[in-house]
XYZ file of C-alpha atoms in Angstrom:
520
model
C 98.322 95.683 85.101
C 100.430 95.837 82.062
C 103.376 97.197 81.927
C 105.515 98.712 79.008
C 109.129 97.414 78.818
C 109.784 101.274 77.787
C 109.548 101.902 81.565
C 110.522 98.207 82.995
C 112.138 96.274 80.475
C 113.365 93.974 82.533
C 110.583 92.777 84.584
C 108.222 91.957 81.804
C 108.911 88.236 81.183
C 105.652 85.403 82.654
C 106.626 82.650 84.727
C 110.307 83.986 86.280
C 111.828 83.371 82.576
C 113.833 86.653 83.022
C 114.580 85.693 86.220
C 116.072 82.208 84.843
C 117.787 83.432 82.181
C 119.789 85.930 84.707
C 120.464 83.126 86.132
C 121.531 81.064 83.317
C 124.093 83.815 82.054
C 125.627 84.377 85.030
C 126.632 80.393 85.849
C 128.222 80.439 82.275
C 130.009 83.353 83.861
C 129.314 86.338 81.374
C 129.623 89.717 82.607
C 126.056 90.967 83.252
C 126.212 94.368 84.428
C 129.421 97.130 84.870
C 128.323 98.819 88.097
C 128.934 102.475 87.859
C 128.054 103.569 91.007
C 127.930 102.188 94.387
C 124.506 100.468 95.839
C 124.656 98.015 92.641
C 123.085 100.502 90.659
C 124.081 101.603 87.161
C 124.346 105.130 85.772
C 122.720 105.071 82.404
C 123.006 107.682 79.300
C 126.890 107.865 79.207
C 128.905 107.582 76.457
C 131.014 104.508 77.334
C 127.846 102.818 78.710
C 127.138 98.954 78.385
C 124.804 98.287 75.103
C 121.366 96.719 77.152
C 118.618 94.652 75.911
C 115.243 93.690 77.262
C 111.766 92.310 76.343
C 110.045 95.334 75.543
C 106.483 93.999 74.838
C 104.826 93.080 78.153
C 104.299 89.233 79.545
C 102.730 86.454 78.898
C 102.405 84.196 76.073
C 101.876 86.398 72.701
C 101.977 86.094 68.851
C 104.711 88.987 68.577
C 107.238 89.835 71.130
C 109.660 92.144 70.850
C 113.354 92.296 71.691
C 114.978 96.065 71.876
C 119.091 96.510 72.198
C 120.525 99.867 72.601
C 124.521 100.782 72.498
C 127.375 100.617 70.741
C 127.422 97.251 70.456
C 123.822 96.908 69.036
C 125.280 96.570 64.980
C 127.719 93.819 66.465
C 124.524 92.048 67.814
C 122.646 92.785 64.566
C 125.539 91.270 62.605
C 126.073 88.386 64.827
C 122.958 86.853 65.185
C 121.438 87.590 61.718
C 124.361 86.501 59.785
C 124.570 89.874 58.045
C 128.575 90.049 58.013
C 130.189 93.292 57.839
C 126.851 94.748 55.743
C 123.845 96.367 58.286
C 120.239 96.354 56.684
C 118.851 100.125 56.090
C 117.573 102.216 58.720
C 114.242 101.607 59.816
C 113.333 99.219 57.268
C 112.120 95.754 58.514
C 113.776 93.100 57.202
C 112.750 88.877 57.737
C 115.903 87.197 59.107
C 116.618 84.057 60.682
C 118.106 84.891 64.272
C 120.491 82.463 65.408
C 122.942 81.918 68.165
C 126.361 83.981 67.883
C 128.330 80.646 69.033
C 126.367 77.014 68.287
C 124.603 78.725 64.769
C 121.359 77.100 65.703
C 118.345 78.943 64.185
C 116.651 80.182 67.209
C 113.457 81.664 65.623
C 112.196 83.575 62.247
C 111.616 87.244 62.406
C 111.916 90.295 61.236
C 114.892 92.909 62.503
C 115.212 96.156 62.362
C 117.669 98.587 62.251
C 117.702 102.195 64.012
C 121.341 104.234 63.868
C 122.301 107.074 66.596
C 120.680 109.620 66.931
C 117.364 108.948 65.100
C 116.683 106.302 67.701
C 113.923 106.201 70.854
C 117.244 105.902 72.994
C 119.386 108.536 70.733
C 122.149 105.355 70.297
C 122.650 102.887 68.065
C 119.502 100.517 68.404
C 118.216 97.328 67.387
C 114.885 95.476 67.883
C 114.105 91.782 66.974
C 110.006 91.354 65.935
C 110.080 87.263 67.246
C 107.346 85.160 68.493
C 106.136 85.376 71.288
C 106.541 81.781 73.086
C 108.536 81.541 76.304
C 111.042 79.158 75.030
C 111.899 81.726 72.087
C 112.486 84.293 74.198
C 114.585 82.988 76.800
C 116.607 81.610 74.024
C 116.981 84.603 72.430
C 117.766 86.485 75.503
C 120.444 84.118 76.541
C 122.185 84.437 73.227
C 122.105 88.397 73.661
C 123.537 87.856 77.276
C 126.229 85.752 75.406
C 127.624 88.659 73.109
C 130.401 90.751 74.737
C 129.647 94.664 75.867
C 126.139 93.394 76.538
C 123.864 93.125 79.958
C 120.169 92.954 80.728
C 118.571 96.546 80.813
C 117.398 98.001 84.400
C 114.162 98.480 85.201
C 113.490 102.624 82.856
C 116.718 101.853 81.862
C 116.102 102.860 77.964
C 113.733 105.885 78.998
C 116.729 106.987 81.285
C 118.923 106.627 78.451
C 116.789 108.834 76.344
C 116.497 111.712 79.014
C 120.584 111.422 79.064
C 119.937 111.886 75.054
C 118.228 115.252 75.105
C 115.487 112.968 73.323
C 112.716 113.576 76.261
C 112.742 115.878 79.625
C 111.254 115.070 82.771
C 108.146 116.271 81.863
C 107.821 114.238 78.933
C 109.250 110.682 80.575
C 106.709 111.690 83.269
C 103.856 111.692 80.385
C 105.138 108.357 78.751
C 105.059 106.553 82.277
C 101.680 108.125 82.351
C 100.712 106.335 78.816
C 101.805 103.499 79.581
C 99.596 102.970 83.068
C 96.503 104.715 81.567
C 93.727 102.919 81.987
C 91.091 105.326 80.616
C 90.243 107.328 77.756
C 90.661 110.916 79.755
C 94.154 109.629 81.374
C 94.924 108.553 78.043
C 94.583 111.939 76.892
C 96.425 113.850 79.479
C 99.424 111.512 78.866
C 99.166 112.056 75.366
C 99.457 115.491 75.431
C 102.059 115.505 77.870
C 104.125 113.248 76.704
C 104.185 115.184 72.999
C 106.520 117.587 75.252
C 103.374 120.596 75.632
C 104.003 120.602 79.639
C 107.771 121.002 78.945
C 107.397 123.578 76.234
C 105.636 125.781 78.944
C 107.863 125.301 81.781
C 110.964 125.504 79.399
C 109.493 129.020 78.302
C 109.397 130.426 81.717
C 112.736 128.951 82.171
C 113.949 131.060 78.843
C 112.585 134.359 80.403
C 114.375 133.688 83.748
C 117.547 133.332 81.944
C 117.529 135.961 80.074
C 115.981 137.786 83.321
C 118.987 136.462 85.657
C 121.441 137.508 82.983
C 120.324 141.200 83.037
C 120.630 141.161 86.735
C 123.800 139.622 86.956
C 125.177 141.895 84.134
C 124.094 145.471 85.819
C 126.104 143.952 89.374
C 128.956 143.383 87.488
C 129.113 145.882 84.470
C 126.818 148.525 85.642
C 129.715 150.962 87.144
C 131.096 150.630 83.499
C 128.509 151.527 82.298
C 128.425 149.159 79.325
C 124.608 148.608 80.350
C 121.610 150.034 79.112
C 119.440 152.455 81.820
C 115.989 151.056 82.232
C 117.183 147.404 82.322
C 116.449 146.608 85.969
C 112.714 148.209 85.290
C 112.305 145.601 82.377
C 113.656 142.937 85.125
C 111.330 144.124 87.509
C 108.288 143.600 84.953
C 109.422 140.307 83.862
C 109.388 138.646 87.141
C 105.899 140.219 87.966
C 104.519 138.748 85.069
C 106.431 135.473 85.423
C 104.754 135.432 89.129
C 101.524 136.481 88.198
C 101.309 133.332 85.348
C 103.114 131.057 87.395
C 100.454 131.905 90.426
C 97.628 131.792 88.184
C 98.992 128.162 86.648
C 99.215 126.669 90.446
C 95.357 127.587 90.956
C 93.906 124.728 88.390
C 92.479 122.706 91.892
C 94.642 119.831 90.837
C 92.770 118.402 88.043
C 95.473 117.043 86.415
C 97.007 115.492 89.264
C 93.353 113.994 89.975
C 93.004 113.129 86.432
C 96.614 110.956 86.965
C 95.810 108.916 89.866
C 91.582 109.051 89.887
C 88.915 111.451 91.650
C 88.423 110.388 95.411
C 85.187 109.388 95.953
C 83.553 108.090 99.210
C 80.170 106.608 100.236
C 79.516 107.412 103.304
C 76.212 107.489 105.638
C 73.759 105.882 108.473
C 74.008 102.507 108.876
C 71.542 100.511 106.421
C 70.662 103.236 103.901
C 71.946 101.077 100.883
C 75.809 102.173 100.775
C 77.618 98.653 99.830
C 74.405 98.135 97.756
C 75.190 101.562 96.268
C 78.881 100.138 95.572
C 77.807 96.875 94.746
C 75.563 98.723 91.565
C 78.371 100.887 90.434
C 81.127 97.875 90.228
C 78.517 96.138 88.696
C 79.630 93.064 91.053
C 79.182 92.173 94.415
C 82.171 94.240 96.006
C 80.472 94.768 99.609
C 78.708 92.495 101.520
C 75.413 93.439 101.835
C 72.667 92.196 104.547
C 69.561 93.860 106.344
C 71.887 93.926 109.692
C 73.074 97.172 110.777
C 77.087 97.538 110.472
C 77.930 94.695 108.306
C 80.060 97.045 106.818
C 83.203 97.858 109.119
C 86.342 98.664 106.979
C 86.964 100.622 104.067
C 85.939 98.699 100.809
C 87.659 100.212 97.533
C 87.181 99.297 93.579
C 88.332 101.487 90.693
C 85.865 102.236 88.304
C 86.055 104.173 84.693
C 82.943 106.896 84.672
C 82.576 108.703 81.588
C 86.083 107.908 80.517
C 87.299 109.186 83.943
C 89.282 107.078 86.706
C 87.090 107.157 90.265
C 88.163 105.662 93.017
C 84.951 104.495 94.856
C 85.115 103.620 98.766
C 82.140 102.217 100.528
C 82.727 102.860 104.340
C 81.107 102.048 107.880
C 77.854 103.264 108.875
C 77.872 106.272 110.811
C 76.810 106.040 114.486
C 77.527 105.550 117.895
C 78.267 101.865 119.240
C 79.771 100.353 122.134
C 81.630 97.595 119.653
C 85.457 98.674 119.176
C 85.810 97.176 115.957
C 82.795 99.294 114.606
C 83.993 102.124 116.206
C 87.335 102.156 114.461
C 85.263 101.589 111.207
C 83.509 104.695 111.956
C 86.649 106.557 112.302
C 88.158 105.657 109.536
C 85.103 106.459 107.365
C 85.097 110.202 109.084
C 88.469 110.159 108.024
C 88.189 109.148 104.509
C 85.469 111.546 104.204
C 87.827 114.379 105.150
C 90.193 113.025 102.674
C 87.732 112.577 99.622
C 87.241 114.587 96.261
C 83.876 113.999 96.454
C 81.738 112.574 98.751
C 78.343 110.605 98.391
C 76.012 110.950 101.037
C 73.708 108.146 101.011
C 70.381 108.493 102.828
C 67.131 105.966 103.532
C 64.652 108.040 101.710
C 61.704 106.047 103.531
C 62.703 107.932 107.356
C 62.536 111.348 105.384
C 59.578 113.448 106.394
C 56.827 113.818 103.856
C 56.990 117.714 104.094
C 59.681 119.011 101.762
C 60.629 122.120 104.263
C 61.314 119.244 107.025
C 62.776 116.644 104.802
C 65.019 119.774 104.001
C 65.720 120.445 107.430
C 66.975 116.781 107.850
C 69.016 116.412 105.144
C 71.205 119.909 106.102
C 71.619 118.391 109.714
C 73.113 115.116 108.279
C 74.934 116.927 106.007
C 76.516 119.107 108.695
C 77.053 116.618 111.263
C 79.225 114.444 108.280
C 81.091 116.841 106.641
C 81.834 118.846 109.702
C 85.054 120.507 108.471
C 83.975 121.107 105.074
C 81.680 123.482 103.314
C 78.364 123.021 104.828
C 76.665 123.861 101.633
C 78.893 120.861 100.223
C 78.911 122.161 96.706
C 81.154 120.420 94.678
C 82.100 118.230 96.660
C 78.806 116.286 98.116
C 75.941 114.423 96.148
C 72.903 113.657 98.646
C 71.362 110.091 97.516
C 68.311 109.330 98.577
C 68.091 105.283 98.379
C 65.060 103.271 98.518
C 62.714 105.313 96.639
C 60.916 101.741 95.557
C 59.572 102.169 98.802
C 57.960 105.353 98.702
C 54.298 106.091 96.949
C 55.067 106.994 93.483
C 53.668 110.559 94.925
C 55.839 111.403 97.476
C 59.132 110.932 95.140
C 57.526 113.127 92.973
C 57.037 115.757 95.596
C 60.570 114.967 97.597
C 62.477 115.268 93.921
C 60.940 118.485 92.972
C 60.842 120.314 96.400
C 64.496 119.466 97.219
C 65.619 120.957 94.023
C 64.238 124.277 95.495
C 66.041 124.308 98.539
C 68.714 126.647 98.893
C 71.871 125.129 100.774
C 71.240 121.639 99.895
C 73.833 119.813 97.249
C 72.820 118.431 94.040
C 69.809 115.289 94.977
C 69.965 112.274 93.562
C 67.073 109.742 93.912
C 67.436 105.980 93.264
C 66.743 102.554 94.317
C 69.677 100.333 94.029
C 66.962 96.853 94.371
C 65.221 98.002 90.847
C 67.714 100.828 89.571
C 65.129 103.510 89.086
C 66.985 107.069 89.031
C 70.462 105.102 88.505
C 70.952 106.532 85.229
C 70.405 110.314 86.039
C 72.536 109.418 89.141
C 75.472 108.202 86.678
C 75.154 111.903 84.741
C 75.146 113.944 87.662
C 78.061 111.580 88.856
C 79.970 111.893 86.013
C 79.627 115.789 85.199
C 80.730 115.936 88.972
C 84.352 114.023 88.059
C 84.293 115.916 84.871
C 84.459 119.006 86.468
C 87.267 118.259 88.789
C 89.200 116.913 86.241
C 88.658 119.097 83.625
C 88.847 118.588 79.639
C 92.831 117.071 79.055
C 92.507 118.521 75.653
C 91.188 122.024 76.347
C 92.961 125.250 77.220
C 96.733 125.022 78.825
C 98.305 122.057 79.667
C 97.597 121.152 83.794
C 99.802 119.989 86.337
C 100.346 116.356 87.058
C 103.044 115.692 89.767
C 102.770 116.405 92.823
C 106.437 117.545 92.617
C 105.498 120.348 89.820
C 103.110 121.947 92.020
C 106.278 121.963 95.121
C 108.596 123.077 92.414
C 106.662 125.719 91.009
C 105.702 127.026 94.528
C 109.372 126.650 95.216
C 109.556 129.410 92.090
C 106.886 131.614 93.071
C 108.876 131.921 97.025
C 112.142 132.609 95.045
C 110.679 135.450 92.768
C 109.109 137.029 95.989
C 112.718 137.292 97.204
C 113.779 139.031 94.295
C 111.001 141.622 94.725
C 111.648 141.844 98.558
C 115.419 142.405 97.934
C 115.438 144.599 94.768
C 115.996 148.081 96.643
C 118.329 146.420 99.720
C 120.381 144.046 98.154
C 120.308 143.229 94.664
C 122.645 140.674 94.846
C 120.114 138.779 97.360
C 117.485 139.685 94.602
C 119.520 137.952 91.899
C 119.903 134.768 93.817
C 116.248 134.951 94.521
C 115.637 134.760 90.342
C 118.691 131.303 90.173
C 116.366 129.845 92.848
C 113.893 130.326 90.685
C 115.376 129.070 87.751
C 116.895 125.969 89.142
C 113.285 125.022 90.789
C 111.953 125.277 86.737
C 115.182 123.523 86.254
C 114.258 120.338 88.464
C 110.456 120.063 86.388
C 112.266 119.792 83.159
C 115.700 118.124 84.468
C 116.895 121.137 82.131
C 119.200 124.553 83.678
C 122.838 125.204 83.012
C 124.801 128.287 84.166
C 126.355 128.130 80.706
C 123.362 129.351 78.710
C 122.640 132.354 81.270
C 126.012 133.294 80.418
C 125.740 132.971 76.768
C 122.511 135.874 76.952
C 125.213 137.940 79.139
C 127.463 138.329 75.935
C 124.906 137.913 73.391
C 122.695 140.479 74.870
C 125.273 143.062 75.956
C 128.635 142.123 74.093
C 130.403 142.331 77.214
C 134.072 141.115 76.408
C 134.941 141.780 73.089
């Protein structure tokens, strides 16, 4: 998978070059890192912080790599190694340079440099980035020299992103969207990632987190200035409305059935079935390659098989599973179990059936289908809507006739999930399969692009809920103990606080005196 050097720098260099170069600069015995901290890791984003440089354009061999430096010692770099003096090139204007070594002056490669002065930098310091080729040998020479400059060390893996967080430049939500860019791998994740990372997601949390301010400050001022009476009457009623409303929108925000977080890391989906009815052949169609094994003996299939696939633009994870039924062999029976298992587990699940032991009456075909359905998903739904597609398989087998009849009388049973009939040996009915499959993911994803922004982190949804508990407290304590209430809204506001990586006391003070002039 490919991986930005926005989010590792350090580790994206083929063949252990990064690795060697490490080595390289720290037998010549230059100072590689300042550790900050203890556990030999390094606090990032401070002011007196070592300048860092990495490979920021992925591995392997390439026509263009680049080479990004951030800190105050990025202009010494610049000068250094392009032979610029005491002049620097303008901002953000690429200019072709020879880059050399600060010490021997051997050329080391031909490119162009470019210039990007704190703030108005991805990092918010001082930054530099060399556009050199992309052979190995050019940029482990290049990365030595860097190593060989004083002030400067090897980035850590997010090092620059962390730096940029430090920088006010991006919140939490928004480094959480660029990681999310960066491992995309289809068009909807792309999307989602997009729109998060433009800072959308943030902008709604950091709204809430403006109204609980402003709400904690009004609390906070009628404990303390109330009995002189410098506050307003009706100012706890206004409190009371804000935090219903905050609850209500927060509530409503947390019921979105976690598209977005489905969206992020693929919908869940799971083949499951009897023994034989064409599940790893199912698979094996989908991938487009033989995934599964497949032969005509009952439970060749005994662990879980996975493959990622991209439907519609949308990530699935497919898992073909064991046959269900009962058998005396451990090793199937443990396949079995974990199938149930995954089945509980799944988004959505694929029931796969042998159309040929169906009964040619639609009421009794019918009748079997809703007792296989119930004795697989046992804890779910029975109907299984939304969240079960019935497959019938083999329908090259049947008279043309009877699929006729079995496609158009299922559709008119109540109960039953959406039917889907196909033969995986000539692909008949795969492509109506493929739109019912896809409008299925679409709909637990959702459009990326439509309506408010969704979650994506599993830690939003704990930190909201985290928020919603808090402003019950508030509510629970506002005619006992308003000083309980109050510290039910900060609860609040430091669980918004943790989404972001945004919430200061100093600002809910600032709406104290702005709001009420208190302290003239």
């Amino acid at each position: 998978m490919y991986y930005s050097a926005i989010m590792l720098p350090v580790s994206a260099v083929c063949g252990g070059i990064y690795r060697a170069t490490i080595r390289t600069l720290r037998t010549r015995n230059i100072p590689l890192n300042r550790r900050l901290s203890s556990g030999g890791r390094v606090l990032a984003g401070l002011a007196d912080a070592d300048t860092i440089f990495a490979l920021s354009s992925g591995h392997g061999r390439c026509g263009v790599a680049v080479v990004r430096i951030s800190g105050s010692a990025a202009a010494t770099a610049l000068r250094c190694m392009v032979g610029l003096g005491n002049q620097l090139p303008p901002p953000r204007t690429a200019l072709l340079r020879s880059i050399t070594d600060p010490h021997s002056k051997e050329v080391l490669d031909r490119g162009l440099v470019l210039w990007f002065p704190a703030p108005h930098s991805f990092t918010g310091e001082d930054s530099v980035e060399f556009h050199i080729h992309g052979g190995p040998a050019v940029i482990t020479a290049v990365l030595q020299a860097l190593g060989s400059v004083p002030g400067m060390r090897p980035a850590d893996a997010g090092e620059f992103t962390r730096r940029a967080f430090h920088a006010g430049k991006l919140d939490l939500t928004e480094v959480e969207g660029l990681g999310d860019l960066i491992h995309a791998e289809t068009e909807a994740q792309r999307r989602q990632a997009l729109r998060q990372m433009s800072g959308e997601l943030g902008r709604l949390y950091q709204n809430w987190s403006h109204r609980l301010k402003r709400t904690l400050a009004h609390v906070e001022a009628f404990i303390d200035f109330s009995e002189d009476e410098l506050i307003e009457e009706g100012v706890l009623d206004q409190v009371d409305i804000s935090v219903c409303d905050l609850q209500a929108e927060i509530e409503q925000h947390l019921k979105d059935e976690r598209r977005g977080e489905r969206l992020r890391s693929g919908v869940h989906v799971v083949i499951t079935g009897a023994t034989n009815a064409g599940k790893s052949s199912l698979l094996n169609t989908l991938c487009q390659r033989p995934a599964a094994i497949v032969s005509p003996i009952a439970g060749t299939t005994r662990d879980v098989v996975e493959s990622a696939l991209d439907i519609g633009g949308f990530p699935v994870l497919l898992s073909d599973t064991a046959g269900l039924r009962d058998s005396p062999d451990l090793v199937e029976q443990e396949g079995v179990r974990r199938a149930r298992e995954r089945v509980q587990q799944a988004d959505l699940t694929l029931l796969v059936v042998d159309s040929t032991i169906l009964p040619s009456e639609e009421q009794e075909a019918a009748a079997l289908l809703l007792e296989h359905l119930r004795s697989v998903l046992s804890s779910q739904d029975q109907s299984g809507a939304g969240r079960c597609l019935l497959v019938l398989n083999k329908t090259d087998l049947l008279p043309e006739a009877q699929r006729e009849k079995l496609n158009l009388g299922l559709r008119r049973v109540s109960g039953l999930p959406p039917v889907c009939l196909i033969s995986c040996q000539t692909n008949e009915g795969l492509k109506d399969f493929l739109t019912v499959l896809q409008s299925s993911v679409k709909t637990m994803c959702g459009d990326p692009l439509s309506g408010a922004p969704t979650l994506t982190q599993a830690r939003h949804r704990a930190h909201l809920q985290h928020c919603v508990a808090a402003l019950a407290q508030y509510r629970r304590y506002r005619n006992s103990d308003l000083a309980l209430a109050a510290e039910g809204v900060r609860l609040a506001l430091t669980s918004l606080g943790r989404i972001t990586g945004r919430v200061g006391a100093e600002e809910i003070l600032d709406i104290i005196f702005k709001d009420f002039c208190i302290g003239k």
